[in-house]
Short mmCIF file of C-alpha atoms in Angstrom, two decimals:
data_model
loop_
_atom_site.label_atom_id
_atom_site.label_comp_id
_atom_site.label_asym_id
_atom_site.label_seq_id
_atom_site.Cartn_x
_atom_site.Cartn_y
_atom_site.Cartn_z
CA MET A 28 -11.08 -8.65 8.11
CA PHE A 29 -8.16 -6.33 7.42
CA ILE A 30 -8.03 -2.86 9.00
CA LYS A 31 -4.94 -0.65 9.06
CA ASN A 32 -4.48 2.66 10.85
CA LEU A 33 -2.67 5.44 8.97
CA LYS A 34 -0.74 6.32 12.13
CA ASP A 35 0.74 2.80 12.16
CA CYS A 36 2.25 3.25 8.70
CA GLU A 37 5.84 4.46 8.55
CA GLU A 38 6.27 7.88 6.93
CA PHE A 39 9.10 8.25 4.41
CA ILE A 40 10.21 10.58 1.63
CA ALA A 41 9.13 9.01 -1.66
CA GLY A 42 11.10 9.13 -4.90
CA ASP A 43 9.11 12.18 -6.00
CA ASN A 44 10.00 13.90 -2.69
CA SER A 45 6.47 13.76 -1.20
CA LEU A 46 5.90 12.46 2.35
CA LEU A 47 4.31 9.07 1.92
CA ARG A 48 2.68 6.39 4.04
CA GLU A 49 1.90 3.15 2.25
CA LEU A 50 -1.49 1.83 3.35
CA LEU A 51 -1.97 -1.18 1.07
CA HIS A 52 0.36 -3.11 -1.19
CA PRO A 53 -0.14 -6.72 -2.34
CA ASP A 54 3.54 -7.53 -1.68
CA LYS A 55 3.35 -6.34 1.93
CA ALA A 56 0.09 -7.87 3.16
CA ASP A 57 -1.82 -11.07 2.50
CA LEU A 58 -4.49 -9.37 0.39
CA ASP A 59 -6.01 -10.36 -2.93
CA ILE A 60 -5.51 -6.97 -4.61
CA ARG A 61 -3.43 -5.84 -7.57
CA TYR A 62 -3.25 -2.12 -6.72
CA SER A 63 -1.37 -0.16 -4.07
CA LEU A 64 -2.79 2.64 -1.94
CA ALA A 65 -0.71 5.39 -0.31
CA HIS A 66 -1.35 8.56 1.68
CA ALA A 67 0.74 11.51 0.43
CA VAL A 68 1.53 14.96 1.82
CA VAL A 69 3.13 17.91 0.05
CA PRO A 70 3.86 20.84 2.43
CA PRO A 71 2.92 24.43 1.50
CA GLY A 72 5.10 25.95 -1.21
CA GLN A 73 6.60 22.60 -2.23
CA THR A 74 6.34 20.60 -5.44
CA THR A 75 6.96 16.93 -6.12
CA MET A 76 9.68 15.88 -8.54
CA PRO A 77 8.49 15.30 -12.09
CA HIS A 78 8.21 11.59 -12.75
CA SER A 79 6.31 9.01 -14.73
CA LEU A 80 4.97 5.56 -13.96
CA LYS A 81 4.49 2.72 -16.42
CA THR A 82 1.16 2.12 -14.66
CA SER A 83 -1.94 4.26 -14.21
CA GLU A 84 -2.35 6.33 -11.07
CA VAL A 85 -5.25 8.11 -9.38
CA TYR A 86 -5.02 10.93 -6.83
CA TYR A 87 -7.95 11.71 -4.53
CA ILE A 88 -7.47 15.12 -2.91
CA LEU A 89 -8.33 15.16 0.82
CA GLU A 90 -7.01 18.52 2.07
CA GLY A 91 -5.32 21.65 0.76
CA GLU A 92 -5.06 22.98 -2.76
CA GLY A 93 -2.53 22.70 -5.52
CA MET A 94 -1.64 22.61 -9.18
CA MET A 95 -1.54 19.26 -10.96
CA HIS A 96 0.74 18.96 -13.98
CA ILE A 97 0.31 16.08 -16.45
CA ASN A 98 2.09 16.03 -19.83
CA GLY A 99 2.24 19.82 -20.08
CA GLU A 100 -1.38 20.39 -18.97
CA THR A 101 -2.00 22.17 -15.67
CA ALA A 102 -5.13 22.32 -13.50
CA ARG A 103 -6.02 23.49 -9.99
CA VAL A 104 -6.99 20.72 -7.57
CA HIS A 105 -8.86 20.85 -4.26
CA PRO A 106 -10.58 18.48 -1.79
CA GLY A 107 -13.12 16.11 -3.25
CA GLN A 108 -11.50 15.91 -6.68
CA VAL A 109 -10.10 12.81 -8.37
CA VAL A 110 -7.22 13.07 -10.84
CA TYR A 111 -6.56 10.24 -13.32
CA ILE A 112 -2.94 9.99 -14.48
CA PRO A 113 -2.47 7.77 -17.55
CA PRO A 114 0.50 5.38 -17.77
CA ASN A 115 3.81 6.92 -18.92
CA SER A 116 2.66 10.50 -18.22
CA ARG A 117 5.11 13.13 -16.99
CA GLN A 118 3.50 14.36 -13.79
CA TYR A 119 4.02 16.41 -10.66
CA ILE A 120 1.89 18.29 -8.18
CA GLY A 121 2.58 21.52 -6.30
CA ASN A 122 1.02 22.85 -3.13
CA THR A 123 -0.25 26.40 -3.73
CA GLY A 124 -2.06 26.73 -0.39
CA LYS A 125 -1.22 27.61 3.20
CA ILE A 126 -1.81 24.10 4.62
CA ASP A 127 -0.52 20.66 3.66
CA LEU A 128 -1.78 19.22 0.39
CA VAL A 129 -2.98 15.74 1.37
CA PHE A 130 -4.15 13.08 -1.06
CA LEU A 131 -4.52 9.36 -1.60
CA CYS A 132 -2.60 7.67 -4.44
CA ILE A 133 -3.87 4.51 -6.07
CA VAL A 134 -1.47 2.78 -8.46
CA ASP A 135 -2.74 -0.08 -10.61
CA PRO A 136 -1.06 -2.48 -10.96
CA ALA A 137 0.69 -1.93 -7.64
CA TRP A 138 3.64 0.49 -7.47
CA ARG A 139 7.09 -1.00 -8.15
CA LYS A 140 10.35 0.92 -8.17
CA GLU A 141 11.25 -0.33 -11.63
CA ASP A 142 8.00 1.16 -13.01
CA GLU A 143 8.89 4.71 -11.92
CA GLU A 144 11.14 7.08 -13.84
CA LEU A 145 12.29 10.24 -12.08
CA MET A 146 12.85 13.31 -14.25
CA PRO A 147 15.27 15.52 -12.33
CA GLU A 148 16.10 17.50 -15.48
CA PHE A 149 12.74 19.26 -15.05
CA ILE A 150 13.44 20.44 -11.49
CA ASP A 151 14.88 23.75 -12.68
CA LYS A 152 11.60 24.49 -14.47
CA ILE A 153 9.60 24.24 -11.24
CA ASN A 154 9.15 27.30 -9.06
CA VAL A 155 10.72 26.12 -5.79
CA ARG A 156 9.74 28.67 -3.14
CA ARG A 157 11.25 27.36 0.07
CA LYS A 158 14.93 27.03 0.82
CA GLU A 159 14.44 23.75 2.73
CA ARG A 160 12.77 22.27 -0.37
CA THR A 161 15.86 23.14 -2.42
CA VAL A 162 18.04 21.41 0.16
CA LYS A 163 15.83 18.31 -0.01
CA ILE A 164 16.11 18.24 -3.82
CA VAL A 165 19.89 18.58 -3.68
CA ASP A 166 20.05 15.78 -1.06
CA PHE A 167 17.78 13.66 -3.24
CA LYS A 168 19.93 14.25 -6.33
CA SER A 169 23.14 13.29 -4.55
CA ARG A 170 21.56 10.28 -2.83
CA TYR A 171 20.47 8.85 -6.19
CA GLY A 172 23.52 9.99 -8.19
CA LEU A 173 21.54 12.42 -10.34
CA GLU A 174 23.97 15.33 -10.28
#
């Protein structure tokens, strides 16, 4: 039997600038799975960096509310909804509420860095409302040589 507590998973800033905790990944546990499962948080007023994955992805919204953007389409999301993101789709999600936007991410096959393409050129098109978010984006750009 395999049981993992979310609180035992290290929190880090993901490539898209969300706060992430990786729950399951076939490369990090002796499990016969091909997908990865992560817990993501986007604070109020913040938006993830536009990106695409070569693989499919599913978001399951747990808390908060936001706007999901996939290939130029936009839709409101709230708890209890599932969002399917096809492979190679330009995507990002913004928190439009007053509390954290919390969701699970399932990537199949499992997430790999080489399967993700960040799209920093679209950052200027996103309405960034909080100064600290802007600082994080600038730090992210310089850390990954995207300036």
